[in-house]
Amino acid sequence: MNLLPCLQVSLSAAPLLDMARAEDDARWPAAVARERAAAGLTFAARCALAAAGEVFEPDGPPGPPGMAAAMGLASAGEDVAACWRHDPQEALALVQELVASGEFTEDELLDDAVDSAVLTGLLTLQEVRTASDPSAAAELCLQAVPHIALAVTLASTDLD
């Protein structure tokens, strides 16, 4: 097996995602500005944040104001994405329960669940660069597919 296509996928996924986001910005500037205000991190920043999250314990010193709410939303989005993998109906019930608490909106939860799934898929693709052999690289590419597919599913979900 030729490892070059696997490396190309791992190297091009993040820039292509950022390019798609730039196209969205040009087409729908108001919607993108609203989303960016809520979460606008680049792929590199998301990877760095995820890596830092693996290093530091959540019991560390408190962060800047608003960080606890953002972390709560991120955690809720991860929970929705994880639940969706096993039982979409249960995930929808979880969304409704979290919305009923008044802390989050449906759109916030689904957007963050999409972000979580995309980030997991992109982090998996990033590991291709360090794969020991072509079979391991191909396996990592295949492992990223369900995460990206989940992100597409969540992004196209209409709760109405």
Short mmCIF file of C-alpha atoms in Angstrom, two decimals:
data_model
loop_
_atom_site.label_atom_id
_atom_site.label_comp_id
_atom_site.label_asym_id
_atom_site.label_seq_id
_atom_site.Cartn_x
_atom_site.Cartn_y
_atom_site.Cartn_z
CA MET A 1 0.00 0.00 0.00
CA ASN A 2 1.20 3.50 -0.83
CA LEU A 3 1.29 5.73 2.26
CA LEU A 4 1.31 8.99 0.26
CA PRO A 5 -2.51 9.28 -0.17
CA CYS A 6 -3.01 8.74 3.56
CA LEU A 7 -0.50 11.47 4.35
CA GLN A 8 -2.15 13.77 1.79
CA VAL A 9 -5.52 13.28 3.48
CA SER A 10 -4.04 13.97 6.90
CA LEU A 11 -2.26 17.09 5.67
CA SER A 12 -5.10 18.48 3.55
CA ALA A 13 -8.13 17.87 5.79
CA ALA A 14 -7.54 20.80 8.12
CA PRO A 15 -6.70 23.40 5.42
CA LEU A 16 -9.69 22.25 3.36
CA LEU A 17 -11.95 22.64 6.38
CA ASP A 18 -10.58 26.13 7.00
CA MET A 19 -11.05 26.97 3.29
CA ALA A 20 -14.68 25.80 3.45
CA ARG A 21 -15.19 27.97 6.50
CA ALA A 22 -13.74 30.96 4.59
CA GLU A 23 -16.19 30.30 1.75
CA ASP A 24 -19.04 30.20 4.26
CA ASP A 25 -17.78 33.50 5.66
CA ALA A 26 -17.99 35.07 2.21
CA ARG A 27 -21.49 33.69 1.54
CA TRP A 28 -23.13 34.12 4.96
CA PRO A 29 -21.11 36.72 6.92
CA ALA A 30 -23.74 37.41 9.59
CA ALA A 31 -24.25 33.75 10.47
CA VAL A 32 -20.53 33.07 10.47
CA ALA A 33 -19.84 36.09 12.67
CA ARG A 34 -22.41 34.83 15.17
CA GLU A 35 -20.90 31.34 15.19
CA ARG A 36 -17.36 32.70 15.39
CA ALA A 37 -18.30 34.80 18.39
CA ALA A 38 -19.47 31.62 20.09
CA ALA A 39 -16.65 29.27 19.20
CA GLY A 40 -14.45 30.48 16.36
CA LEU A 41 -11.28 28.49 16.75
CA THR A 42 -9.12 27.30 13.87
CA PHE A 43 -8.25 23.65 13.50
CA ALA A 44 -4.79 24.27 14.96
CA ALA A 45 -6.28 26.02 17.99
CA ARG A 46 -8.80 23.22 18.48
CA CYS A 47 -6.03 20.61 18.34
CA ALA A 48 -3.95 22.60 20.81
CA LEU A 49 -6.95 22.95 23.11
CA ALA A 50 -7.69 19.23 22.90
CA ALA A 51 -4.04 18.37 23.57
CA ALA A 52 -3.96 20.74 26.53
CA GLY A 53 -7.14 19.16 27.85
CA GLU A 54 -5.41 15.80 27.92
CA VAL A 55 -2.52 17.22 29.94
CA PHE A 56 -4.33 19.29 32.54
CA GLU A 57 -6.79 18.02 35.09
CA PRO A 58 -10.23 19.68 35.10
CA ASP A 59 -9.69 20.39 38.82
CA GLY A 60 -7.00 22.96 38.00
CA PRO A 61 -7.22 26.68 38.71
CA PRO A 62 -10.30 28.50 37.41
CA GLY A 63 -9.95 30.01 33.95
CA PRO A 64 -11.07 33.36 32.61
CA PRO A 65 -14.67 34.52 33.15
CA GLY A 66 -17.07 32.60 30.91
CA MET A 67 -14.72 29.65 30.55
CA ALA A 68 -16.79 27.45 32.85
CA ALA A 69 -19.89 28.04 30.72
CA ALA A 70 -17.93 27.32 27.53
CA MET A 71 -16.50 24.16 29.07
CA GLY A 72 -19.99 23.12 30.15
CA LEU A 73 -21.28 23.59 26.61
CA ALA A 74 -18.31 21.68 25.18
CA SER A 75 -18.94 18.85 27.61
CA ALA A 76 -22.65 18.79 26.79
CA GLY A 77 -21.86 18.77 23.05
CA GLU A 78 -19.45 15.86 23.53
CA ASP A 79 -22.12 14.00 25.50
CA VAL A 80 -24.68 14.53 22.72
CA ALA A 81 -22.22 13.35 20.04
CA ALA A 82 -21.22 10.29 22.06
CA CYS A 83 -24.84 9.41 22.77
CA TRP A 84 -25.78 9.87 19.10
CA ARG A 85 -23.29 7.18 18.08
CA HIS A 86 -25.24 4.58 20.05
CA ASP A 87 -28.83 5.82 20.05
CA PRO A 88 -29.95 8.95 18.16
CA GLN A 89 -33.35 8.96 19.91
CA GLU A 90 -31.65 8.97 23.31
CA ALA A 91 -29.40 11.80 22.11
CA LEU A 92 -32.43 13.82 21.05
CA ALA A 93 -33.94 13.25 24.49
CA LEU A 94 -30.67 14.43 26.04
CA VAL A 95 -30.76 17.59 23.91
CA GLN A 96 -34.33 18.29 25.01
CA GLU A 97 -33.39 17.70 28.65
CA LEU A 98 -30.41 20.06 28.43
CA VAL A 99 -32.48 22.70 26.64
CA ALA A 100 -35.19 22.40 29.30
CA SER A 101 -32.60 23.33 31.93
CA GLY A 102 -32.39 26.75 30.24
CA GLU A 103 -28.61 26.68 30.18
CA PHE A 104 -28.21 25.87 26.46
CA THR A 105 -30.15 26.19 23.22
CA GLU A 106 -30.69 23.37 20.72
CA ASP A 107 -28.48 25.11 18.16
CA GLU A 108 -25.65 25.57 20.66
CA LEU A 109 -25.75 21.91 21.64
CA LEU A 110 -25.87 20.58 18.08
CA ASP A 111 -23.14 23.00 16.92
CA ASP A 112 -20.89 21.90 19.72
CA ALA A 113 -21.67 18.24 19.06
CA VAL A 114 -20.64 18.81 15.43
CA ASP A 115 -17.45 20.53 16.58
CA SER A 116 -16.68 17.60 18.87
CA ALA A 117 -17.18 15.02 16.12
CA VAL A 118 -15.14 17.01 13.58
CA LEU A 119 -12.33 17.57 16.06
CA THR A 120 -12.16 13.88 16.91
CA GLY A 121 -12.02 12.97 13.22
CA LEU A 122 -9.35 15.56 12.45
CA LEU A 123 -7.24 14.55 15.43
CA THR A 124 -7.43 10.96 14.19
CA LEU A 125 -6.31 12.07 10.73
CA GLN A 126 -3.47 14.05 12.27
CA GLU A 127 -2.14 10.81 13.79
CA VAL A 128 -1.60 9.44 10.26
CA ARG A 129 1.64 11.44 10.08
CA THR A 130 3.16 9.35 12.85
CA ALA A 131 1.87 5.97 11.70
CA SER A 132 4.52 3.28 11.70
CA ASP A 133 3.46 1.66 8.44
CA PRO A 134 0.96 2.08 5.58
CA SER A 135 -1.54 -0.35 7.11
CA ALA A 136 -1.61 1.61 10.36
CA ALA A 137 -2.07 4.86 8.40
CA ALA A 138 -4.94 3.39 6.40
CA GLU A 139 -6.56 2.13 9.59
CA LEU A 140 -6.35 5.61 11.11
CA CYS A 141 -7.98 7.11 8.01
CA LEU A 142 -10.79 4.57 8.29
CA GLN A 143 -11.17 5.36 12.00
CA ALA A 144 -11.73 9.05 11.14
CA VAL A 145 -14.61 8.32 8.74
CA PRO A 146 -17.33 7.59 11.35
CA HIS A 147 -16.49 10.81 13.21
CA ILE A 148 -16.76 12.93 10.06
CA ALA A 149 -19.97 11.12 9.06
CA LEU A 150 -21.39 11.78 12.53
CA ALA A 151 -20.52 15.47 12.18
CA VAL A 152 -22.39 15.63 8.86
CA THR A 153 -25.38 13.86 10.39
CA LEU A 154 -25.46 16.20 13.38
CA ALA A 155 -25.02 19.28 11.18
CA SER A 156 -27.98 18.26 9.03
CA THR A 157 -30.25 17.40 11.97
CA ASP A 158 -33.43 19.46 12.17
CA LEU A 159 -35.06 19.22 15.57
CA ASP A 160 -38.29 20.88 14.44
#
